[in-house]
Short mmCIF file of C-alpha atoms in Angstrom, two decimals:
data_model
loop_
_atom_site.label_atom_id
_atom_site.label_comp_id
_atom_site.label_asym_id
_atom_site.label_seq_id
_atom_site.Cartn_x
_atom_site.Cartn_y
_atom_site.Cartn_z
CA UNK A 29 18.90 7.87 -1.23
CA UNK A 30 20.72 4.55 -1.31
CA UNK A 31 18.27 2.97 1.10
CA UNK A 32 15.34 4.21 -0.97
CA UNK A 33 16.85 2.79 -4.16
CA UNK A 34 17.56 -0.53 -2.48
CA UNK A 35 13.99 -0.76 -1.21
CA UNK A 36 12.59 0.03 -4.65
CA UNK A 37 14.88 -2.49 -6.31
CA UNK A 38 13.96 -5.28 -3.88
CA UNK A 39 10.24 -4.68 -4.47
CA UNK A 40 10.51 -4.38 -8.26
CA UNK A 41 9.67 -7.09 -10.78
CA UNK A 42 13.21 -7.06 -12.05
CA UNK A 43 14.48 -8.40 -8.72
CA UNK A 44 12.21 -11.44 -9.12
CA UNK A 45 13.05 -11.97 -12.78
CA UNK A 46 12.93 -15.59 -13.97
CA UNK A 47 13.60 -16.48 -17.59
CA UNK A 48 11.40 -19.57 -17.30
CA UNK A 49 8.27 -17.52 -16.55
CA UNK A 50 6.60 -15.33 -19.17
CA UNK A 51 6.13 -12.44 -16.80
CA UNK A 52 4.68 -9.28 -18.32
CA UNK A 53 6.58 -6.04 -17.87
CA UNK A 54 5.29 -2.57 -18.62
CA UNK A 55 6.48 1.01 -18.58
CA UNK A 56 4.84 4.38 -18.13
CA UNK A 57 4.17 7.05 -20.71
CA UNK A 58 7.04 9.38 -19.82
CA UNK A 59 9.54 6.54 -19.59
CA UNK A 60 8.17 5.09 -22.82
CA UNK A 61 9.14 8.27 -24.66
CA UNK A 62 12.73 7.72 -23.55
CA UNK A 63 12.42 3.93 -24.16
CA UNK A 64 13.29 3.20 -20.55
CA UNK A 65 11.96 0.07 -18.86
CA UNK A 66 14.00 0.13 -15.68
CA UNK A 67 16.49 -2.35 -17.12
CA UNK A 68 20.23 -2.26 -17.52
CA UNK A 69 19.85 -1.23 -21.15
CA UNK A 70 17.14 0.56 -23.04
CA UNK A 71 15.04 -1.16 -25.66
CA UNK A 72 15.35 -0.16 -29.33
CA UNK A 73 13.54 2.98 -30.37
CA UNK A 74 11.55 1.05 -32.96
CA UNK A 75 9.66 -0.71 -30.17
CA UNK A 76 6.22 0.90 -29.87
CA UNK A 77 4.67 -1.45 -27.33
CA UNK A 78 4.27 -0.74 -23.62
CA UNK A 79 3.83 -4.39 -22.62
CA UNK A 80 6.55 -6.98 -23.19
CA UNK A 81 7.95 -10.26 -21.86
CA UNK A 82 11.69 -10.48 -21.27
CA UNK A 83 13.44 -13.63 -22.47
CA UNK A 84 16.98 -12.67 -21.52
CA UNK A 85 18.24 -9.45 -19.97
CA UNK A 86 21.95 -10.19 -20.30
CA UNK A 87 23.37 -11.67 -23.50
CA UNK A 88 26.86 -11.86 -24.97
CA UNK A 89 25.86 -9.42 -27.68
CA UNK A 90 24.78 -6.95 -24.95
CA UNK A 91 21.16 -6.58 -25.94
CA UNK A 92 17.85 -7.59 -24.35
CA UNK A 93 15.71 -10.38 -25.79
CA UNK A 94 12.03 -9.50 -25.53
CA UNK A 95 8.67 -10.21 -27.14
CA UNK A 96 5.53 -8.17 -27.58
CA UNK A 97 2.99 -9.23 -24.93
CA UNK A 98 -0.01 -7.17 -26.03
CA UNK A 99 -1.83 -10.24 -27.36
CA UNK A 100 -1.25 -12.24 -24.17
CA UNK A 101 -2.30 -9.33 -22.00
CA UNK A 102 -5.46 -8.73 -24.03
CA UNK A 103 -6.32 -12.43 -23.97
CA UNK A 104 -6.04 -12.59 -20.19
CA UNK A 105 -8.12 -9.46 -19.72
CA UNK A 106 -10.76 -10.85 -22.07
CA UNK A 107 -10.76 -14.15 -20.21
CA UNK A 108 -11.26 -12.50 -16.83
CA UNK A 109 -14.03 -10.30 -18.21
CA UNK A 110 -16.06 -13.02 -19.96
CA UNK A 111 -15.33 -16.06 -17.80
CA UNK A 112 -15.12 -14.91 -14.18
CA UNK A 113 -16.14 -18.34 -12.85
CA UNK A 114 -13.01 -20.10 -14.12
CA UNK A 115 -10.14 -20.97 -11.81
CA UNK A 116 -6.74 -22.56 -12.11
CA UNK A 117 -6.21 -26.24 -11.16
CA UNK A 118 -5.30 -26.70 -7.51
CA UNK A 119 -6.62 -23.32 -6.39
CA UNK A 120 -8.19 -22.87 -2.97
CA UNK A 121 -11.84 -22.26 -3.74
CA UNK A 122 -12.66 -21.37 -0.14
CA UNK A 123 -10.44 -18.26 -0.35
CA UNK A 124 -12.00 -17.10 -3.63
CA UNK A 125 -14.78 -14.96 -2.18
CA UNK A 126 -15.76 -13.55 -5.58
CA UNK A 127 -16.70 -16.91 -7.08
CA UNK A 128 -17.54 -19.16 -4.13
CA UNK A 129 -21.14 -19.18 -2.92
CA UNK A 130 -20.39 -21.29 0.17
CA UNK A 131 -21.49 -19.59 3.42
CA UNK A 132 -18.83 -18.54 5.89
CA UNK A 133 -19.94 -20.99 8.58
CA UNK A 134 -19.72 -23.82 6.06
CA UNK A 135 -16.14 -22.81 5.23
CA UNK A 136 -15.22 -22.89 8.92
CA UNK A 137 -16.72 -26.36 9.31
CA UNK A 138 -14.85 -27.54 6.22
CA UNK A 139 -11.55 -26.25 7.64
CA UNK A 140 -12.24 -27.92 11.00
CA UNK A 141 -12.96 -31.23 9.29
CA UNK A 142 -9.72 -30.92 7.33
CA UNK A 143 -7.77 -30.38 10.56
CA UNK A 144 -9.37 -33.45 12.14
CA UNK A 145 -8.50 -35.54 9.09
CA UNK A 146 -4.90 -34.32 9.21
CA UNK A 147 -4.65 -35.26 12.91
CA UNK A 148 -5.98 -38.74 12.19
CA UNK A 149 -3.60 -39.15 9.28
CA UNK A 150 -0.60 -38.19 11.48
CA UNK A 151 -1.63 -40.57 14.26
CA UNK A 152 -1.90 -43.51 11.90
CA UNK A 153 -4.04 -46.66 12.20
CA UNK A 154 -5.39 -47.35 15.72
CA UNK A 155 -3.70 -50.27 17.47
CA UNK A 156 -5.88 -53.20 18.46
CA UNK A 157 -5.53 -54.36 22.07
CA UNK A 158 -7.21 -57.66 21.23
CA UNK A 159 -4.50 -58.63 18.72
CA UNK A 160 -1.45 -57.53 20.73
CA UNK A 161 1.13 -60.11 21.69
CA UNK A 162 2.70 -60.25 25.16
CA UNK A 163 5.71 -58.24 23.98
CA UNK A 164 3.56 -55.63 22.24
CA UNK A 165 1.41 -55.28 25.36
CA UNK A 166 4.51 -54.65 27.45
CA UNK A 167 5.71 -51.93 25.06
CA UNK A 168 2.23 -50.39 25.12
CA UNK A 169 2.26 -50.17 28.95
CA UNK A 170 5.73 -48.64 28.88
CA UNK A 171 4.58 -46.00 26.42
CA UNK A 172 1.52 -45.24 28.57
CA UNK A 173 3.72 -44.69 31.68
CA UNK A 174 6.04 -42.41 29.70
CA UNK A 175 3.14 -40.28 28.43
CA UNK A 176 1.45 -39.90 31.82
CA UNK A 177 2.50 -36.27 32.17
CA UNK A 178 1.33 -35.46 28.65
CA UNK A 179 -2.04 -37.06 29.44
CA UNK A 180 -2.48 -34.85 32.50
CA UNK A 181 -1.67 -31.74 30.48
CA UNK A 182 -4.22 -32.67 27.82
CA UNK A 183 -6.87 -33.20 30.51
CA UNK A 184 -6.19 -29.77 31.98
CA UNK A 185 -6.44 -28.14 28.55
CA UNK A 186 -9.76 -29.89 27.91
CA UNK A 187 -8.64 -31.60 24.71
CA UNK A 188 -9.63 -35.03 26.05
CA UNK A 189 -12.10 -36.38 28.58
CA UNK A 190 -11.19 -39.03 31.19
CA UNK A 191 -13.03 -41.67 29.12
CA UNK A 192 -10.86 -41.04 26.03
CA UNK A 193 -7.72 -42.73 27.28
CA UNK A 194 -7.53 -45.22 24.42
CA UNK A 195 -8.10 -42.48 21.88
CA UNK A 196 -5.18 -40.55 23.37
CA UNK A 197 -3.00 -43.65 23.06
CA UNK A 198 -4.31 -44.28 19.53
CA UNK A 199 -5.65 -47.69 20.49
CA UNK A 200 -8.94 -49.57 20.30
CA UNK A 201 -10.21 -52.60 22.23
CA UNK A 202 -11.69 -54.18 19.09
CA UNK A 203 -9.95 -55.91 16.26
CA UNK A 204 -9.13 -53.71 13.28
CA UNK A 205 -8.60 -55.15 9.85
CA UNK A 206 -5.62 -53.89 7.88
CA UNK A 207 -7.39 -53.77 4.54
CA UNK A 208 -6.43 -50.95 2.24
CA UNK A 209 -10.03 -50.10 1.47
CA UNK A 210 -10.89 -49.30 5.09
CA UNK A 211 -7.75 -47.29 5.92
CA UNK A 212 -7.39 -45.49 2.65
CA UNK A 213 -5.84 -42.06 2.88
CA UNK A 214 -8.24 -39.12 2.36
CA UNK A 215 -8.75 -38.03 -1.26
CA UNK A 216 -9.15 -34.37 -2.15
CA UNK A 217 -10.95 -32.92 -5.13
CA UNK A 218 -10.80 -29.28 -6.14
CA UNK A 219 -14.50 -28.99 -6.83
CA UNK A 220 -16.12 -25.79 -8.03
CA UNK A 221 -19.08 -24.57 -5.93
CA UNK A 222 -22.43 -23.51 -7.28
CA UNK A 223 -22.16 -20.54 -9.59
CA UNK A 224 -24.39 -18.17 -11.43
CA UNK A 225 -25.17 -18.49 -15.12
CA UNK A 226 -22.59 -16.68 -17.26
CA UNK A 227 -23.69 -15.24 -20.61
CA UNK A 228 -21.36 -14.03 -23.35
CA UNK A 229 -21.80 -12.39 -26.73
CA UNK A 230 -20.26 -14.15 -29.72
CA UNK A 231 -20.42 -14.71 -33.46
CA UNK A 232 -20.61 -18.14 -35.12
CA UNK A 233 -17.75 -18.57 -37.60
CA UNK A 234 -18.10 -22.00 -39.19
CA UNK A 235 -18.64 -25.67 -38.50
CA UNK A 236 -15.65 -27.76 -37.41
CA UNK A 237 -16.42 -31.47 -37.25
CA UNK A 238 -18.95 -32.11 -34.49
CA UNK A 239 -19.20 -28.51 -33.27
CA UNK A 240 -19.36 -24.88 -34.31
CA UNK A 241 -16.52 -22.39 -33.85
CA UNK A 242 -17.71 -19.28 -32.00
CA UNK A 243 -15.62 -16.11 -31.66
CA UNK A 244 -15.99 -14.47 -28.23
CA UNK A 245 -13.92 -11.28 -28.14
CA UNK A 246 -10.85 -12.88 -29.69
CA UNK A 247 -11.26 -16.29 -28.00
CA UNK A 248 -12.42 -19.21 -30.13
CA UNK A 249 -15.01 -21.29 -28.27
CA UNK A 250 -16.89 -24.42 -29.34
CA UNK A 251 -20.65 -25.00 -29.59
CA UNK A 252 -21.53 -28.74 -29.71
CA UNK A 253 -24.00 -29.89 -32.34
CA UNK A 254 -26.21 -31.29 -29.56
CA UNK A 255 -26.92 -27.70 -28.53
CA UNK A 256 -28.02 -26.76 -32.04
CA UNK A 257 -31.73 -25.96 -32.28
CA UNK A 258 -33.82 -26.68 -35.37
CA UNK A 259 -35.46 -23.29 -35.00
CA UNK A 260 -32.10 -21.47 -34.88
CA UNK A 261 -30.48 -20.21 -38.06
CA UNK A 262 -26.98 -18.88 -37.56
CA UNK A 263 -25.92 -15.83 -39.52
CA UNK A 264 -22.20 -15.11 -39.54
CA UNK A 265 -22.85 -11.38 -39.28
CA UNK A 266 -25.16 -11.54 -36.27
CA UNK A 267 -24.01 -11.47 -32.65
CA UNK A 268 -25.79 -14.09 -30.55
CA UNK A 269 -26.03 -14.73 -26.82
CA UNK A 270 -24.48 -17.95 -25.51
CA UNK A 271 -24.26 -19.58 -22.10
CA UNK A 272 -20.92 -20.75 -20.74
CA UNK A 273 -20.92 -24.44 -19.82
CA UNK A 274 -17.19 -24.78 -19.06
CA UNK A 275 -14.13 -22.54 -19.27
CA UNK A 276 -10.62 -23.84 -18.59
CA UNK A 277 -7.13 -24.16 -20.02
CA UNK A 278 -5.77 -27.36 -21.51
CA UNK A 279 -2.37 -28.91 -20.85
CA UNK A 280 -0.77 -26.68 -23.49
CA UNK A 281 -2.11 -23.49 -21.89
CA UNK A 282 -4.70 -22.89 -24.59
CA UNK A 283 -8.23 -21.73 -23.67
CA UNK A 284 -10.90 -24.42 -23.90
CA UNK A 285 -14.41 -22.94 -23.71
CA UNK A 286 -17.67 -24.83 -24.31
CA UNK A 287 -20.85 -22.84 -24.95
CA UNK A 288 -24.55 -23.63 -25.12
CA UNK A 289 -27.70 -22.00 -26.41
CA UNK A 290 -29.56 -22.52 -23.13
CA UNK A 291 -28.60 -22.18 -19.47
CA UNK A 292 -26.94 -25.27 -17.97
CA UNK A 293 -29.49 -27.76 -16.66
CA UNK A 294 -32.30 -26.91 -19.12
CA UNK A 295 -31.08 -28.97 -22.07
CA UNK A 296 -33.21 -32.05 -21.32
CA UNK A 297 -36.43 -30.05 -21.15
CA UNK A 298 -35.60 -28.35 -24.44
CA UNK A 299 -34.90 -31.68 -26.14
CA UNK A 300 -38.17 -33.22 -24.91
CA UNK A 301 -40.21 -30.23 -26.07
CA UNK A 302 -38.49 -30.33 -29.44
CA UNK A 303 -39.28 -34.05 -29.74
CA UNK A 304 -42.97 -33.43 -28.99
CA UNK A 305 -43.05 -30.77 -31.70
CA UNK A 306 -41.64 -33.24 -34.21
CA UNK A 307 -44.21 -35.87 -33.23
CA UNK A 308 -47.06 -33.41 -33.68
CA UNK A 309 -45.79 -32.45 -37.12
CA UNK A 310 -47.25 -35.32 -39.20
CA UNK A 311 -46.55 -34.37 -42.83
CA UNK A 312 -43.96 -31.88 -43.94
CA UNK A 313 -40.28 -31.38 -44.62
CA UNK A 314 -39.15 -33.43 -41.60
CA UNK A 315 -41.58 -36.32 -42.15
CA UNK A 316 -40.21 -39.69 -43.15
CA UNK A 317 -41.17 -41.48 -46.37
CA UNK A 318 -43.16 -44.08 -44.48
CA UNK A 319 -45.36 -41.45 -42.84
CA UNK A 320 -46.02 -39.86 -46.24
CA UNK A 321 -47.05 -43.22 -47.73
CA UNK A 322 -49.36 -44.01 -44.81
CA UNK A 323 -51.03 -40.62 -45.11
CA UNK A 324 -51.46 -41.10 -48.87
CA UNK A 325 -53.11 -44.51 -48.35
CA UNK A 326 -55.44 -43.05 -45.73
CA UNK A 327 -56.56 -40.40 -48.20
CA UNK A 328 -57.21 -43.05 -50.88
CA UNK A 329 -59.30 -45.11 -48.46
CA UNK A 330 -61.32 -42.08 -47.43
CA UNK A 331 -61.92 -41.20 -51.08
CA UNK A 332 -63.06 -44.79 -51.82
CA UNK A 333 -65.45 -44.74 -48.87
CA UNK A 334 -66.87 -41.43 -50.03
CA UNK A 335 -67.38 -42.87 -53.54
CA UNK A 336 -69.25 -45.88 -52.10
CA UNK A 337 -71.52 -43.63 -50.08
CA UNK A 338 -72.30 -41.50 -53.12
CA UNK A 339 -72.97 -44.61 -55.23
CA UNK A 340 -75.38 -46.03 -52.69
CA UNK A 341 -77.30 -42.76 -52.61
CA UNK A 342 -77.72 -42.78 -56.39
CA UNK A 343 -79.02 -46.37 -56.33
CA UNK A 344 -81.65 -45.48 -53.75
CA UNK A 345 -82.85 -42.55 -55.89
CA UNK A 346 -83.17 -44.84 -58.94
CA UNK A 347 -85.15 -47.40 -56.96
CA UNK A 348 -87.53 -44.73 -55.69
CA UNK A 349 -88.14 -43.50 -59.27
CA UNK A 350 -88.78 -47.05 -60.57
CA UNK A 351 -91.31 -47.88 -57.85
CA UNK A 352 -94.25 -45.66 -59.15
CA UNK A 353 -93.76 -46.96 -62.69
CA UNK A 354 -93.95 -50.53 -61.41
CA UNK A 355 -97.15 -49.80 -59.50
CA UNK A 356 -98.71 -48.21 -62.60
CA UNK A 357 -97.82 -51.25 -64.69
CA UNK A 358 -99.36 -53.54 -62.11
CA UNK A 359 -102.61 -51.57 -62.10
CA UNK A 360 -102.79 -51.81 -65.89
CA UNK A 361 -102.41 -55.59 -65.93
CA UNK A 362 -105.29 -57.87 -67.33
CA UNK A 363 -106.08 -59.21 -63.88
CA UNK A 364 -107.00 -55.75 -62.67
CA UNK A 365 -109.06 -55.08 -65.82
CA UNK A 366 -111.10 -58.31 -65.42
CA UNK A 367 -111.95 -57.39 -61.91
#
């Protein structure tokens, strides 16, 4: 019985208790009825929560300091459900099989390259035989004689070929510059691999500066104004579909989520199509004052041209009516009568 209790205690969360970490503790239904949490003392009977964080389990007043952790627990569950592509800074993305889309053979090659880089970093900068002094050359020969047995062992293992003697001694026959830019230590970046498009359901609350506040299952996200579409009209009561552009935590541990109305990578095409629609729309609510004035002048010119054409047609009709009268007057002249 004692061994079983000791094993249970060593594997319990209480054995790894740290006041500096907000670790979440829970209890089961039967133990909750008796207000037992597996601690030295029971919590007050007024406590109705099953999830809590312990601040101090041993105080001078002989009571346990705790806080309700339902909100933190719900926030983390919501985060994992809506933003599965997120990861903590410094995490090993190659071990995250659920999010990484890198093939297995690519991961093996990446690990092999990392091992080679670590070996090169441990060996240091190759020594140049061309720039060695007489004393340095003597020390180099002494080191080579001392490592003769190690060289034979490496040849038998197949780690080196007979032509790679200088590489084994970390030397090179050419001159090597000692510039920092050439021999810079390797830099690592915790990059996120390609991921699938993540969609979430949310409700637009209000406008805050240069973005909109969007509620996504208790998490307040931001929608930049650049993503706002002229054809979209947000209703605070409607639930809209948004695309997750980034999801992370800031330095204070607060969630920082940026949403978009279109999948990532399609924003430029949407902006260009929207611009073409505006260009095709000549006169309307979005037209500028200059375009309205130009269109008004064009209409006046067309009306003036139409008036000129109508006036010319009336003049021709009058001339055609006056021509027979003139011919009749000419025939009735005295010259015609004398003839």
